[in-house]
PDB file of C-alpha atoms in Angstrom:
ATOM      1  CA  GLN J   1     -19.526   5.596  -0.414  1.00 93.00           C
ATOM      2  CA  VAL J   2     -16.096   4.212   0.347  1.00 96.00           C
ATOM      3  CA  GLN J   3     -13.224   5.713  -1.597  1.00 97.00           C
ATOM      4  CA  LEU J   4      -9.527   4.932  -1.434  1.00 98.00           C
ATOM      5  CA  LEU J   5      -7.514   7.339  -3.544  1.00 98.00           C
ATOM      6  CA  GLU J   6      -3.864   6.552  -4.216  1.00 98.00           C
ATOM      7  CA  SER J   7      -1.331   9.140  -5.310  1.00 97.00           C
ATOM      8  CA  GLY J   8       2.415   9.592  -5.575  1.00 98.00           C
ATOM      9  CA  GLY J   9       3.244   7.119  -8.298  1.00 97.00           C
ATOM     10  CA  GLY J  10       5.469   7.967 -11.223  1.00 98.00           C
ATOM     11  CA  LEU J  11       8.687   7.232 -13.080  1.00 98.00           C
ATOM     12  CA  VAL J  12      11.921   6.957 -11.113  1.00 98.00           C
ATOM     13  CA  GLN J  13      15.383   5.633 -11.770  1.00 98.00           C
ATOM     14  CA  ALA J  14      16.660   2.531 -10.058  1.00 98.00           C
ATOM     15  CA  GLY J  15      17.933   3.391  -6.601  1.00 98.00           C
ATOM     16  CA  GLY J  16      15.504   6.251  -6.255  1.00 98.00           C
ATOM     17  CA  SER J  17      12.581   6.783  -3.904  1.00 98.00           C
ATOM     18  CA  LEU J  18       8.865   7.433  -4.061  1.00 98.00           C
ATOM     19  CA  ARG J  19       6.234   7.964  -1.418  1.00 98.00           C
ATOM     20  CA  LEU J  20       2.746   6.692  -2.110  1.00 98.00           C
ATOM     21  CA  SER J  21      -0.279   8.030  -0.276  1.00 98.00           C
ATOM     22  CA  CYS J  22      -3.768   6.619   0.034  1.00 98.00           C
ATOM     23  CA  ALA J  23      -6.510   8.888   1.310  1.00 98.00           C
ATOM     24  CA  ALA J  24      -9.600   7.121   2.610  1.00 98.00           C
ATOM     25  CA  SER J  25     -13.151   8.392   2.863  1.00 97.00           C
ATOM     26  CA  GLY J  26     -16.475   6.774   3.670  1.00 96.00           C
ATOM     27  CA  ILE J  27     -15.002   4.508   6.352  1.00 95.00           C
ATOM     28  CA  THR J  28     -14.054   4.925   9.984  1.00 96.00           C
ATOM     29  CA  PHE J  29     -10.401   4.871   9.055  1.00 97.00           C
ATOM     30  CA  TRP J  30      -8.933   4.129  12.477  1.00 96.00           C
ATOM     31  CA  ASN J  31     -11.098   1.001  12.607  1.00 96.00           C
ATOM     32  CA  TYR J  32      -9.521  -0.521   9.495  1.00 97.00           C
ATOM     33  CA  ALA J  33      -6.288  -2.317   8.852  1.00 97.00           C
ATOM     34  CA  MET J  34      -4.642  -1.059   5.688  1.00 98.00           C
ATOM     35  CA  GLY J  35      -2.549  -2.784   3.088  1.00 98.00           C
ATOM     36  CA  TRP J  36      -0.558  -2.099  -0.055  1.00 98.00           C
ATOM     37  CA  PHE J  37      -0.549  -4.557  -2.929  1.00 98.00           C
ATOM     38  CA  ARG J  38       0.925  -4.444  -6.423  1.00 98.00           C
ATOM     39  CA  GLN J  39       0.384  -6.024  -9.791  1.00 98.00           C
ATOM     40  CA  ALA J  40       2.999  -6.124 -12.508  1.00 97.00           C
ATOM     41  CA  PRO J  41       2.077  -6.768 -16.163  1.00 92.00           C
ATOM     42  CA  GLY J  42       1.310 -10.419 -16.718  1.00 95.00           C
ATOM     43  CA  LYS J  43       1.564 -11.281 -13.040  1.00 97.00           C
ATOM     44  CA  ASP J  44      -0.866 -11.863 -10.215  1.00 97.00           C
ATOM     45  CA  ARG J  45      -1.493  -9.208  -7.629  1.00 96.00           C
ATOM     46  CA  GLU J  46       0.825  -9.606  -4.669  1.00 97.00           C
ATOM     47  CA  PHE J  47       0.996  -8.399  -1.104  1.00 97.00           C
ATOM     48  CA  VAL J  48       3.508  -5.640  -0.391  1.00 98.00           C
ATOM     49  CA  ALA J  49       2.904  -4.312   3.121  1.00 98.00           C
ATOM     50  CA  ALA J  50       0.211  -3.942   5.752  1.00 98.00           C
ATOM     51  CA  ILE J  51      -0.398  -2.079   8.976  1.00 98.00           C
ATOM     52  CA  ASN J  52      -2.808  -2.648  11.811  1.00 97.00           C
ATOM     53  CA  ARG J  53      -5.400  -0.163  13.034  1.00 96.00           C
ATOM     54  CA  SER J  54      -3.191   1.640  15.507  1.00 95.00           C
ATOM     55  CA  GLY J  55      -0.077   1.577  13.362  1.00 95.00           C
ATOM     56  CA  GLY J  56       1.753  -0.397  16.003  1.00 96.00           C
ATOM     57  CA  SER J  57       2.272  -3.497  13.878  1.00 97.00           C
ATOM     58  CA  THR J  58       3.528  -3.670  10.315  1.00 98.00           C
ATOM     59  CA  TYR J  59       4.078  -6.513   7.896  1.00 98.00           C
ATOM     60  CA  TYR J  60       6.125  -6.731   4.705  1.00 98.00           C
ATOM     61  CA  ALA J  61       6.737  -9.028   1.800  1.00 98.00           C
ATOM     62  CA  ASP J  62      10.274 -10.392   1.840  1.00 98.00           C
ATOM     63  CA  SER J  63      10.959  -8.693  -1.491  1.00 98.00           C
ATOM     64  CA  VAL J  64      10.508  -5.207  -0.012  1.00 98.00           C
ATOM     65  CA  LYS J  65      11.611  -5.696   3.583  1.00 98.00           C
ATOM     66  CA  GLY J  66      14.240  -3.132   4.539  1.00 98.00           C
ATOM     67  CA  ARG J  67      13.434  -0.913   1.558  1.00 98.00           C
ATOM     68  CA  PHE J  68       9.738  -0.037   1.993  1.00 98.00           C
ATOM     69  CA  THR J  69       8.008   1.434   5.039  1.00 98.00           C
ATOM     70  CA  ILE J  70       4.275   1.538   5.608  1.00 98.00           C
ATOM     71  CA  SER J  71       2.792   4.087   7.992  1.00 98.00           C
ATOM     72  CA  ARG J  72      -0.539   5.715   8.701  1.00 98.00           C
ATOM     73  CA  ASP J  73      -1.937   8.965  10.028  1.00 98.00           C
ATOM     74  CA  ASN J  74      -5.347   8.282  11.517  1.00 97.00           C
ATOM     75  CA  ALA J  75      -5.991  12.000  11.953  1.00 97.00           C
ATOM     76  CA  LYS J  76      -5.625  12.446   8.188  1.00 98.00           C
ATOM     77  CA  ASN J  77      -7.304   9.177   7.157  1.00 98.00           C
ATOM     78  CA  THR J  78      -4.216   8.388   5.122  1.00 98.00           C
ATOM     79  CA  VAL J  79      -1.825   5.485   4.753  1.00 98.00           C
ATOM     80  CA  TYR J  80       1.626   5.859   3.207  1.00 98.00           C
ATOM     81  CA  LEU J  81       4.181   3.657   1.546  1.00 98.00           C
ATOM     82  CA  GLN J  82       7.714   5.027   1.517  1.00 98.00           C
ATOM     83  CA  MET J  83       9.699   3.180  -1.128  1.00 98.00           C
ATOM     84  CA  ASN J  84      13.477   3.486  -1.137  1.00 98.00           C
ATOM     85  CA  SER J  85      16.212   1.789  -3.156  1.00 98.00           C
ATOM     86  CA  LEU J  86      13.717   1.054  -5.894  1.00 98.00           C
ATOM     87  CA  LYS J  87      14.465  -1.684  -8.392  1.00 98.00           C
ATOM     88  CA  PRO J  88      13.101  -2.279 -11.903  1.00 97.00           C
ATOM     89  CA  GLU J  89      11.259  -5.324 -10.534  1.00 97.00           C
ATOM     90  CA  ASP J  90       9.233  -2.979  -8.308  1.00 98.00           C
ATOM     91  CA  THR J  91       7.506  -1.682 -11.441  1.00 98.00           C
ATOM     92  CA  ALA J  92       3.775  -2.291 -11.029  1.00 98.00           C
ATOM     93  CA  VAL J  93       0.423  -0.731 -10.337  1.00 98.00           C
ATOM     94  CA  TYR J  94       0.206  -0.222  -6.590  1.00 98.00           C
ATOM     95  CA  TYR J  95      -3.117  -0.523  -4.806  1.00 98.00           C
ATOM     96  CA  CYS J  96      -4.134   0.317  -1.279  1.00 98.00           C
ATOM     97  CA  ALA J  97      -6.820  -1.676   0.473  1.00 98.00           C
ATOM     98  CA  ALA J  98      -8.801  -1.559   3.702  1.00 97.00           C
ATOM     99  CA  ASP J  99     -10.047  -4.370   5.908  1.00 96.00           C
ATOM    100  CA  PRO J 100     -11.973  -4.174   9.188  1.00 93.00           C
ATOM    101  CA  ALA J 101     -10.520  -7.362  10.562  1.00 88.00           C
ATOM    102  CA  SER J 102      -6.818  -7.998  10.048  1.00 89.00           C
ATOM    103  CA  PRO J 103      -3.836  -6.567   8.175  1.00 88.00           C
ATOM    104  CA  LEU J 104      -3.145 -10.147   7.076  1.00 88.00           C
ATOM    105  CA  SER J 105      -6.632 -10.686   5.688  1.00 88.00           C
ATOM    106  CA  GLN J 106      -6.850 -12.809   2.585  1.00 83.00           C
ATOM    107  CA  ASP J 107      -9.821 -10.813   1.346  1.00 90.00           C
ATOM    108  CA  TYR J 108      -9.598  -7.075   1.858  1.00 95.00           C
ATOM    109  CA  ASP J 109     -12.978  -5.354   1.761  1.00 95.00           C
ATOM    110  CA  TYR J 110     -12.170  -2.160  -0.139  1.00 97.00           C
ATOM    111  CA  TRP J 111      -9.677  -1.297  -2.865  1.00 97.00           C
ATOM    112  CA  GLY J 112      -8.378   1.798  -4.543  1.00 98.00           C
ATOM    113  CA  GLN J 113      -7.971   2.282  -8.278  1.00 97.00           C
ATOM    114  CA  GLY J 114      -4.201   2.048  -8.182  1.00 97.00           C
ATOM    115  CA  THR J 115      -1.221   4.221  -9.043  1.00 98.00           C
ATOM    116  CA  GLN J 116       1.497   3.302 -11.523  1.00 98.00           C
ATOM    117  CA  VAL J 117       5.088   3.023 -10.356  1.00 98.00           C
ATOM    118  CA  THR J 118       7.730   2.592 -13.035  1.00 98.00           C
ATOM    119  CA  VAL J 119      11.390   2.077 -12.160  1.00 98.00           C
ATOM    120  CA  SER J 120      13.864   2.465 -15.001  1.00 97.00           C
ATOM    121  CA  SER J 121      17.232   0.708 -15.028  1.00 93.00           C
TER     122      SER J 121
END
């Protein structure tokens, strides 16, 4: 059974930082590209960041470029999202996802349950 378990969300003031983690089980982690997505109330889910299998290539939405960093530890089956200089518009439920093909997949295979990030002004 595949499980992606996010953690690290919470309430932070604008300008602050959070680090999200996503621990994977039930998949051969190093064989999957990983992505972070988010969904704010009343909005569609949107891409945030992605990383390829080796961790050598990363991709970011323009809205988070320069502030967020995605990384992975294949020995720990975990992907991270370091979020700095947080803004109120970053408030959303953040989801991690896994895909065997590409970090830019339009249809990730597996999804976590999400973790809430709230940024106060």
